[in-house]
GROMACS .gro file of C-alpha atoms in nm:
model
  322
    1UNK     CA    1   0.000   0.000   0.000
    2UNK     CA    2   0.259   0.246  -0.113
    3UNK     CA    3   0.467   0.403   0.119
    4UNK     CA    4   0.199   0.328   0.479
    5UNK     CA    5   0.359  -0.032   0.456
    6UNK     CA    6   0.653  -0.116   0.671
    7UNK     CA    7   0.988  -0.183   0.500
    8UNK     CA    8   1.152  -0.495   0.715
    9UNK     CA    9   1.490  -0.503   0.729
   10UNK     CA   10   1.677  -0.848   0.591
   11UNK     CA   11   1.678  -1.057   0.857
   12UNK     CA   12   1.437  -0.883   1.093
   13UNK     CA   13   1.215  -1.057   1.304
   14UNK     CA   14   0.899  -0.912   1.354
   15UNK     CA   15   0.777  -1.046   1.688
   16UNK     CA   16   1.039  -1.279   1.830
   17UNK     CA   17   0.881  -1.553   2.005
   18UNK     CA   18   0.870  -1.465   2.340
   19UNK     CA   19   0.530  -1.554   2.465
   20UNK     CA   20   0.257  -1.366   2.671
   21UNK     CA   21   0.574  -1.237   2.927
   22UNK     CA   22   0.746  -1.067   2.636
   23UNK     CA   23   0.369  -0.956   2.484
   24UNK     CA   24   0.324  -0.819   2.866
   25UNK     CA   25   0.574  -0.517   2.878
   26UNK     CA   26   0.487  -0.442   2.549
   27UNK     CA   27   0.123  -0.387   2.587
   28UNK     CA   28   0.223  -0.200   2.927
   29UNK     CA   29   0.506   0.001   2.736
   30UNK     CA   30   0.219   0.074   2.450
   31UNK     CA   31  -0.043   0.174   2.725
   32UNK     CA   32   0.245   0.416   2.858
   33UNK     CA   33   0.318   0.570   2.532
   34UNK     CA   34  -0.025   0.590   2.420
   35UNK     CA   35  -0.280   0.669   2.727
   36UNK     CA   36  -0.585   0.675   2.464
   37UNK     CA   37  -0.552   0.325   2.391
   38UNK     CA   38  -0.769   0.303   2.721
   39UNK     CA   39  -1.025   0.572   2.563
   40UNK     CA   40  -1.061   0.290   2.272
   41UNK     CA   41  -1.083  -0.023   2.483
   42UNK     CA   42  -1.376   0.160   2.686
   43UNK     CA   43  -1.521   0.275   2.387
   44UNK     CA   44  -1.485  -0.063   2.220
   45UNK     CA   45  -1.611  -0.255   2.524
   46UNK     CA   46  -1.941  -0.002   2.558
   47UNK     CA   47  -2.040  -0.052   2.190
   48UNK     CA   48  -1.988  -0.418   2.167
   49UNK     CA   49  -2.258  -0.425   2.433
   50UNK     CA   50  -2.039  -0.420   2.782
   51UNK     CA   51  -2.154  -0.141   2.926
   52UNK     CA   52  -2.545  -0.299   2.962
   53UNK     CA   53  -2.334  -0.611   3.148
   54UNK     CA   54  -2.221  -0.282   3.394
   55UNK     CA   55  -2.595  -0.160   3.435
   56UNK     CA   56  -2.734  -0.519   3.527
   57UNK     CA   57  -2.723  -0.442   3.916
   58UNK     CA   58  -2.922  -0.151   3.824
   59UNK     CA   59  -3.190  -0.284   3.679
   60UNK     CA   60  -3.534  -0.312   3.809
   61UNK     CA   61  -3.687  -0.592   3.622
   62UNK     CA   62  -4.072  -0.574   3.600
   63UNK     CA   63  -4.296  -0.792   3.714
   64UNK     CA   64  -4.523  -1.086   3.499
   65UNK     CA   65  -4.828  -0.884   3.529
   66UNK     CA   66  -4.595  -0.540   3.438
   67UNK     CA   67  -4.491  -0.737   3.166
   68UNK     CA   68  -4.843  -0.857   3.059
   69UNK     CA   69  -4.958  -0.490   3.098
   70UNK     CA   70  -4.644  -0.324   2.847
   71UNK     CA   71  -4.739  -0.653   2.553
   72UNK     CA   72  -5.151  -0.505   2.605
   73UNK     CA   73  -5.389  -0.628   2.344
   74UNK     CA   74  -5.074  -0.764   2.156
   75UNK     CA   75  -5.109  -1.129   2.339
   76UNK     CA   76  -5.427  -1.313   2.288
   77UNK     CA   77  -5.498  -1.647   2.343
   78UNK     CA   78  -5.326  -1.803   2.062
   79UNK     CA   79  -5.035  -1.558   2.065
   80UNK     CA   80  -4.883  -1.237   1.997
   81UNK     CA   81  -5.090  -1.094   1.727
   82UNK     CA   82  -4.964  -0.990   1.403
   83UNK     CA   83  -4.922  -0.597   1.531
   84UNK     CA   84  -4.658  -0.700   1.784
   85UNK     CA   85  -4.426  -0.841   1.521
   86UNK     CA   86  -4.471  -0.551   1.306
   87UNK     CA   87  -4.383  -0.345   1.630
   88UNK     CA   88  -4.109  -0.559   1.641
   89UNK     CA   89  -3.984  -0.456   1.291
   90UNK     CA   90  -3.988  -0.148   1.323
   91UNK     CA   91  -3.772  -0.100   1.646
   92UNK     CA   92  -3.543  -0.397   1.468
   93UNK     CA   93  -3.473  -0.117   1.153
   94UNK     CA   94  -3.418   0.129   1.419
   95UNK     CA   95  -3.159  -0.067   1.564
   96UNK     CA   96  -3.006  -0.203   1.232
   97UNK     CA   97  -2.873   0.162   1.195
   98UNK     CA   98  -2.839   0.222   1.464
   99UNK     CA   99  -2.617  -0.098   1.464
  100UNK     CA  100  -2.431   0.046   1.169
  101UNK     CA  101  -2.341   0.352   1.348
  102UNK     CA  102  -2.191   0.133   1.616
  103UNK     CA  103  -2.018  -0.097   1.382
  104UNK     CA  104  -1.816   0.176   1.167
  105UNK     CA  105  -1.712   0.316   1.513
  106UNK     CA  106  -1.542  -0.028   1.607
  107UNK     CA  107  -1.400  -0.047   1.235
  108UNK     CA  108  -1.250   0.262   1.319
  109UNK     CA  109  -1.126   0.187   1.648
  110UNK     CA  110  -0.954  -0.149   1.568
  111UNK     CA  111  -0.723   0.010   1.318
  112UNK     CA  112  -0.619   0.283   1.549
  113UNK     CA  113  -0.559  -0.005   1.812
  114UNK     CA  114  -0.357  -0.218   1.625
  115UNK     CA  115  -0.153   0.103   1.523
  116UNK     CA  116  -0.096   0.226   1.820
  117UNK     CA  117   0.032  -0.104   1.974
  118UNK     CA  118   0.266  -0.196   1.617
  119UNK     CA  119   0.383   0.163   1.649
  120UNK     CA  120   0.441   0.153   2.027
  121UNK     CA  121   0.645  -0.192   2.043
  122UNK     CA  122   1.022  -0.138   2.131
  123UNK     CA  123   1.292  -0.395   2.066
  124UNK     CA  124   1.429  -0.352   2.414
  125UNK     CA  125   1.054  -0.565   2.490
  126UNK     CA  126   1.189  -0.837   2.254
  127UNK     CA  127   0.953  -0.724   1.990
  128UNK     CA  128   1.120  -0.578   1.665
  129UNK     CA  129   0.858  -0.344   1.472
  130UNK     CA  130   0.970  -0.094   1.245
  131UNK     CA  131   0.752   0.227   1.236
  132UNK     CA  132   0.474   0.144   0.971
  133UNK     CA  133   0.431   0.519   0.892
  134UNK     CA  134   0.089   0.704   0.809
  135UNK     CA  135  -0.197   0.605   0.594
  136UNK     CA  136  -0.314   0.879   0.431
  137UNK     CA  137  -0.712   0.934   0.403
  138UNK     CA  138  -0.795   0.695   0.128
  139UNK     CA  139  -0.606   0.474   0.268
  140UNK     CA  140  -0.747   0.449   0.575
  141UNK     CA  141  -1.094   0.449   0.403
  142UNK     CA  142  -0.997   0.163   0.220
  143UNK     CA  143  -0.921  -0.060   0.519
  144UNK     CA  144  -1.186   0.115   0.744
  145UNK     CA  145  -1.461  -0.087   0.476
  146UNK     CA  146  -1.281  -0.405   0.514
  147UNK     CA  147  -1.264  -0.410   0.882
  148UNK     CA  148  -1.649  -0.248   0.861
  149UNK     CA  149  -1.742  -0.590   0.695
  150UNK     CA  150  -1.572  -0.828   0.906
  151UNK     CA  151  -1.756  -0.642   1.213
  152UNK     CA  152  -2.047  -0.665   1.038
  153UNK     CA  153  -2.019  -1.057   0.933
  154UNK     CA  154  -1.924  -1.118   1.299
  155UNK     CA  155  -2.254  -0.942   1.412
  156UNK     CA  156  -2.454  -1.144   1.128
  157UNK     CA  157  -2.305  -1.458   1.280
  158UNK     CA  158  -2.362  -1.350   1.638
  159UNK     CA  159  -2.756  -1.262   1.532
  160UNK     CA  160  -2.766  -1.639   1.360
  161UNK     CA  161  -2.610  -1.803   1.686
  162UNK     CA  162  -2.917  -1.594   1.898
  163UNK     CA  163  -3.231  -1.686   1.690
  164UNK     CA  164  -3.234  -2.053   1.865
  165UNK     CA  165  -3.245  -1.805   2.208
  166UNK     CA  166  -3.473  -1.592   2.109
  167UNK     CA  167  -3.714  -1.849   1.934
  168UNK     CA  168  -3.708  -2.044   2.294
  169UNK     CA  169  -3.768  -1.689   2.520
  170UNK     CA  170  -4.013  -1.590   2.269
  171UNK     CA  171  -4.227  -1.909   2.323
  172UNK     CA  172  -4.136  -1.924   2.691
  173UNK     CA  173  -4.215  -1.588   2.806
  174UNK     CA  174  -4.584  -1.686   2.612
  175UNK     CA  175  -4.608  -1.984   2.772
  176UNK     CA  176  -4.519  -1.921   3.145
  177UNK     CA  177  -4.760  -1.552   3.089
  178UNK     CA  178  -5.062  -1.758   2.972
  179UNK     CA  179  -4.995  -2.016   3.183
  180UNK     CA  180  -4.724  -2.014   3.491
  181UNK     CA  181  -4.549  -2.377   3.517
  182UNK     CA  182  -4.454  -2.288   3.883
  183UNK     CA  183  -4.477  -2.020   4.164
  184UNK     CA  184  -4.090  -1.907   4.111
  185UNK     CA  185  -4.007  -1.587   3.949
  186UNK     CA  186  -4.107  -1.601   3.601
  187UNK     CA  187  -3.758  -1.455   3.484
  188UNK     CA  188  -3.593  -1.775   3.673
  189UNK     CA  189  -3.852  -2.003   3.499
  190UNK     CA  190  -3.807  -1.833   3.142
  191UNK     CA  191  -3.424  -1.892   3.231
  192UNK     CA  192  -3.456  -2.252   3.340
  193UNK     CA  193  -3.615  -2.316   2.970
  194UNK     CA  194  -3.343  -2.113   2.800
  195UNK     CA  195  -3.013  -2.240   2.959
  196UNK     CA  196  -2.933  -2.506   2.742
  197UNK     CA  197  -2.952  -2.261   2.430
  198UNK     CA  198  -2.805  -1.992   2.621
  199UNK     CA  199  -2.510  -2.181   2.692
  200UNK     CA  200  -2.472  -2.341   2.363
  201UNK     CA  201  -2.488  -1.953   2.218
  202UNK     CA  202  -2.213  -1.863   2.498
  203UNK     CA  203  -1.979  -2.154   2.339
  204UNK     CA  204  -2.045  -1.984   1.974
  205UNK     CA  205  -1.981  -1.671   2.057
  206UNK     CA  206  -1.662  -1.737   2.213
  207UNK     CA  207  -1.567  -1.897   1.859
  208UNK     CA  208  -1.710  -1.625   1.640
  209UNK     CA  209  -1.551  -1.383   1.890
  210UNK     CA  210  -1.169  -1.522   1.818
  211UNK     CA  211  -1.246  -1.598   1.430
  212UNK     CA  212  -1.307  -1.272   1.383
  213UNK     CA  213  -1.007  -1.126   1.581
  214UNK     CA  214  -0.803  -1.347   1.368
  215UNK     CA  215  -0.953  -1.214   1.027
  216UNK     CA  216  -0.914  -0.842   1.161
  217UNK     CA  217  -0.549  -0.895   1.261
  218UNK     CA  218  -0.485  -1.029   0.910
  219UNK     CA  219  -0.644  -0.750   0.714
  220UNK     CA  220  -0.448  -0.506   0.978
  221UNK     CA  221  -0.135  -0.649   0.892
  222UNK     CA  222  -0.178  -0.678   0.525
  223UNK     CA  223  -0.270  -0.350   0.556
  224UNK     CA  224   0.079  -0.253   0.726
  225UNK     CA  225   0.296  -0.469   0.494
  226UNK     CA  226   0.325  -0.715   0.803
  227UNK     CA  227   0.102  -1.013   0.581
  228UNK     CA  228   0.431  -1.231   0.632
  229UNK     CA  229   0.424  -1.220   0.975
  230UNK     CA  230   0.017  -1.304   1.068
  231UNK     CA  231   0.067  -1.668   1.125
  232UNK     CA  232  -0.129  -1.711   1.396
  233UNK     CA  233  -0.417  -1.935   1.187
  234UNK     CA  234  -0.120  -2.185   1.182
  235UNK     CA  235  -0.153  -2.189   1.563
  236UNK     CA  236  -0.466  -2.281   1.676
  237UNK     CA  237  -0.331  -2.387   2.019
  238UNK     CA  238  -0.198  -2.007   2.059
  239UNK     CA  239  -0.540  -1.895   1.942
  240UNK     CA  240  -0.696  -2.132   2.192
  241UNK     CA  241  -0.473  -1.983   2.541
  242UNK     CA  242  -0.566  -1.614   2.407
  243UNK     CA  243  -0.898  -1.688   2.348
  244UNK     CA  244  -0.945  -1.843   2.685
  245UNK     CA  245  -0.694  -1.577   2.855
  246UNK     CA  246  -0.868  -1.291   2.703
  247UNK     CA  247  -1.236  -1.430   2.790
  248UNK     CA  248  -1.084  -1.518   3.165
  249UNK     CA  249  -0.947  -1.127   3.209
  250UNK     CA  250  -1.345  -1.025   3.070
  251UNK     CA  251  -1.509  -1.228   3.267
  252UNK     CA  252  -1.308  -1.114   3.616
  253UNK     CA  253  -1.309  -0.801   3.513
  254UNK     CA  254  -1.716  -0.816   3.488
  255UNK     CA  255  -1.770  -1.020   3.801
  256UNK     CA  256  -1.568  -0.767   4.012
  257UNK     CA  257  -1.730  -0.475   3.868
  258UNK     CA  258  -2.101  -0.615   3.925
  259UNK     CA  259  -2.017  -0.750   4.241
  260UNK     CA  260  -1.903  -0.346   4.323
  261UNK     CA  261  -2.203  -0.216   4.169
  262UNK     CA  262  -2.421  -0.452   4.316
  263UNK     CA  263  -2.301  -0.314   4.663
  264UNK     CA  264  -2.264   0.064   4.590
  265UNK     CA  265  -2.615   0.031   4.440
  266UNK     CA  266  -2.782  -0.066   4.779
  267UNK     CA  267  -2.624   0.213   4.961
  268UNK     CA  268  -2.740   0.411   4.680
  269UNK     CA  269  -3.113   0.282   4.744
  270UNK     CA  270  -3.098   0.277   5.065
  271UNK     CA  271  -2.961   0.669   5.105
  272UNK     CA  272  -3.234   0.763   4.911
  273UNK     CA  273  -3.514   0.581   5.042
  274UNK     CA  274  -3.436   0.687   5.389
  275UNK     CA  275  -3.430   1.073   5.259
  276UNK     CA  276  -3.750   1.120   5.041
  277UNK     CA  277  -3.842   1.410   4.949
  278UNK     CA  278  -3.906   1.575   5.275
  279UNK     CA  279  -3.551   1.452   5.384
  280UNK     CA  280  -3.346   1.802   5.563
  281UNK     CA  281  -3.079   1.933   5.396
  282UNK     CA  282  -2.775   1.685   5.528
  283UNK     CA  283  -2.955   1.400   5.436
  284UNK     CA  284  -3.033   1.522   5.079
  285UNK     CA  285  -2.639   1.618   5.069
  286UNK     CA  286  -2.574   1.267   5.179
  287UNK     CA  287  -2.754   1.102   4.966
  288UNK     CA  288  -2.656   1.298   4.671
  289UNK     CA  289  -2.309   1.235   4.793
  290UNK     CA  290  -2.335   0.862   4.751
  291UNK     CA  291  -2.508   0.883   4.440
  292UNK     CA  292  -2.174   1.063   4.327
  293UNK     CA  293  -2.000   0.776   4.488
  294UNK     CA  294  -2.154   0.549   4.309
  295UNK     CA  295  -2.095   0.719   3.957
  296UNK     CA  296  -1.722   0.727   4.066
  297UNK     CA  297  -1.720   0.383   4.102
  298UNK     CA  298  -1.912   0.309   3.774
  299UNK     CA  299  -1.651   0.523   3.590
  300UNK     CA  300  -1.374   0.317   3.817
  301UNK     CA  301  -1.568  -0.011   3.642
  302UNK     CA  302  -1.552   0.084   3.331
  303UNK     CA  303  -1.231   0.170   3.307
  304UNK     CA  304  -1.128  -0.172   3.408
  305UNK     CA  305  -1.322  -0.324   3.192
  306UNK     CA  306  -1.205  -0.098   2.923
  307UNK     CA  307  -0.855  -0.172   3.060
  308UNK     CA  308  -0.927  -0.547   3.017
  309UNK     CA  309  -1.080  -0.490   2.653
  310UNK     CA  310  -0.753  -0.305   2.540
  311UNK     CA  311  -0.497  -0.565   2.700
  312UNK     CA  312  -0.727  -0.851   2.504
  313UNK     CA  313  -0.653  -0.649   2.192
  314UNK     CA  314  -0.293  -0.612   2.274
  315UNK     CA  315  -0.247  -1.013   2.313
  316UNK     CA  316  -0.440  -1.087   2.001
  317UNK     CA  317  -0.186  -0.820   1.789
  318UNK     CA  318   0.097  -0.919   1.904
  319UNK     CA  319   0.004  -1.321   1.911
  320UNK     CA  320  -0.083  -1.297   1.553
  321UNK     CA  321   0.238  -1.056   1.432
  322UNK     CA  322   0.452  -1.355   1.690
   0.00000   0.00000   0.00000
């Protein structure tokens, strides 16, 4: 690609093969040099839907008969009726562009990603990158579409893997409304019908989710002249440990964060259902002095998970360019 690619020297090795402790001090070196590489991961971790796993101790789900009230004459008793679905459709084009929006963002955020960390990597890290330049406008157009339709194919295949879930909530949520199988909570009975499909969707994702990092790594580094050096589809146990690594890192990352949330939420609640409105003027500065607690420590959450998102990237660029 003209002058953006990087010119190896002879007998340069791009990416000596030190492992995950030499990819370590280079992410942290990148992370140094380039601070909004954490403004991408928290970016990239909100719009690939993270930031509703960070709002789930939040949430006040509503009831069966709530539920049965919002769906109105849309449920009869053979069904949802055919103005539902077309409901349905309608919020489902809203979202599609809404989608697309989201998608070109992450296009965009990849490639400045995987350029910051190339660009950052030092040889005294025992990785050996040489500069890979600028792209100019076109240039980065040009790859921006590519990586735009990889996102999007990953999202197509992500919607695919879902339609077994949502065909099974759709007729469970009918069901246990019309007809309650059992006194618990109708969200744990809707679950209890849904975990086998929910946890066959989990297993896809995680493969859709590292076949796609793969893909966008190779256009990335045929992009930067590095094509020789993306090898990592001949390495499917190395794909395999970051897959599982990265996923492991998430998956803390989200349990500690909800876990917080979960807590800091209840204080929240409980400052403000003490106060009410006729509360004096300590305990409204209390309570409005959690609730700024408790938005510190959302912003704390999200920047670990955003810190997570961004180290995941890191292992995946420098495991392929190994």
């Amino acid at each position: 690609m003209g002058t953006s690619r990087a010119l190896v020297a002879p007998g340069l090795r791009t990416g000596v093969a030190t492992g995950w402790r030499g990819d370590a001090p280079t992410i942290s070196g990148a992370l140094r040099a380039c601070p909004n590489l954490l403004v991408m991961g928290m970016i990239g971790f909100a719009l690939r839907g993270g930031i509703l796993l960070l709002i789930l101790p939040v949430l006040i789900l509503p009831t069966a008969i709530e539920v049965r009230f919002l769906i109105g004459g849309n449920l009869n008793s053979t069904g949802l009726t055919g103005e539902f679905y077309l409901i349905i459709a309608l919020a489902g084009a809203v979202t599609l562009g809404l989608a697309l929006l989201i998608l070109y963002t992450l296009a965009r955020c990849e490639l400045a990603t995987f350029t910051r960390f190339v660009n950052s990597a030092q040889p005294s890290v025992a990785h050996a990158w040489l500069a890979p330049g600028r792209m100019s406008e076109a240039e980065q157009g040009r790859v921006t579409s590519r990586l735009f339709i990889v996102e999007t194919m990953t999202l197509v295949a992500i919607l695919v893997a879902l339609l077994p879930v949502a065909a099974v909530l759709s007729q469970s949520i009918v069901a246990e409304i019309v007809l309650p199988s059992s006194a618990e909570s109708i969200y744990v009975r809707i679950f209890n019908d849904a975990a086998p499909m929910v946890a066959l969707f989990v297993v896809l994702l995680i493969v859709i989710e590292a076949v796609s990092a793969v893909v966008v790594r190779r256009v990335l580094a045929g992009a930067y002249g590095l094509r020789a050096h993306n090898r990592l589809q001949r390495h499917p146990l190395r794909v395999i440990g970051v897959c599982l690594f990265g996923w492991s890192l998430f998956i803390g990352a989200i349990a500690i964060s909800d876990v917080v949330l979960s807590v800091t939420w209840q204080a929240v609640e409980s400052a403000f259902l003490s106060t009410g409105l006729s509360g004096g003027l300590l305990e409204i500065v209390s309570a409005l002095l959690v609730a700024l607690l408790f938005g510190g420590i959302f912003a704390a959450c999200l920047f670990l998970c955003g810190l997570v998102s961004t180290v995941r990237s890191g292992l995946w660029t420098f495991a392929s360019l190994r």
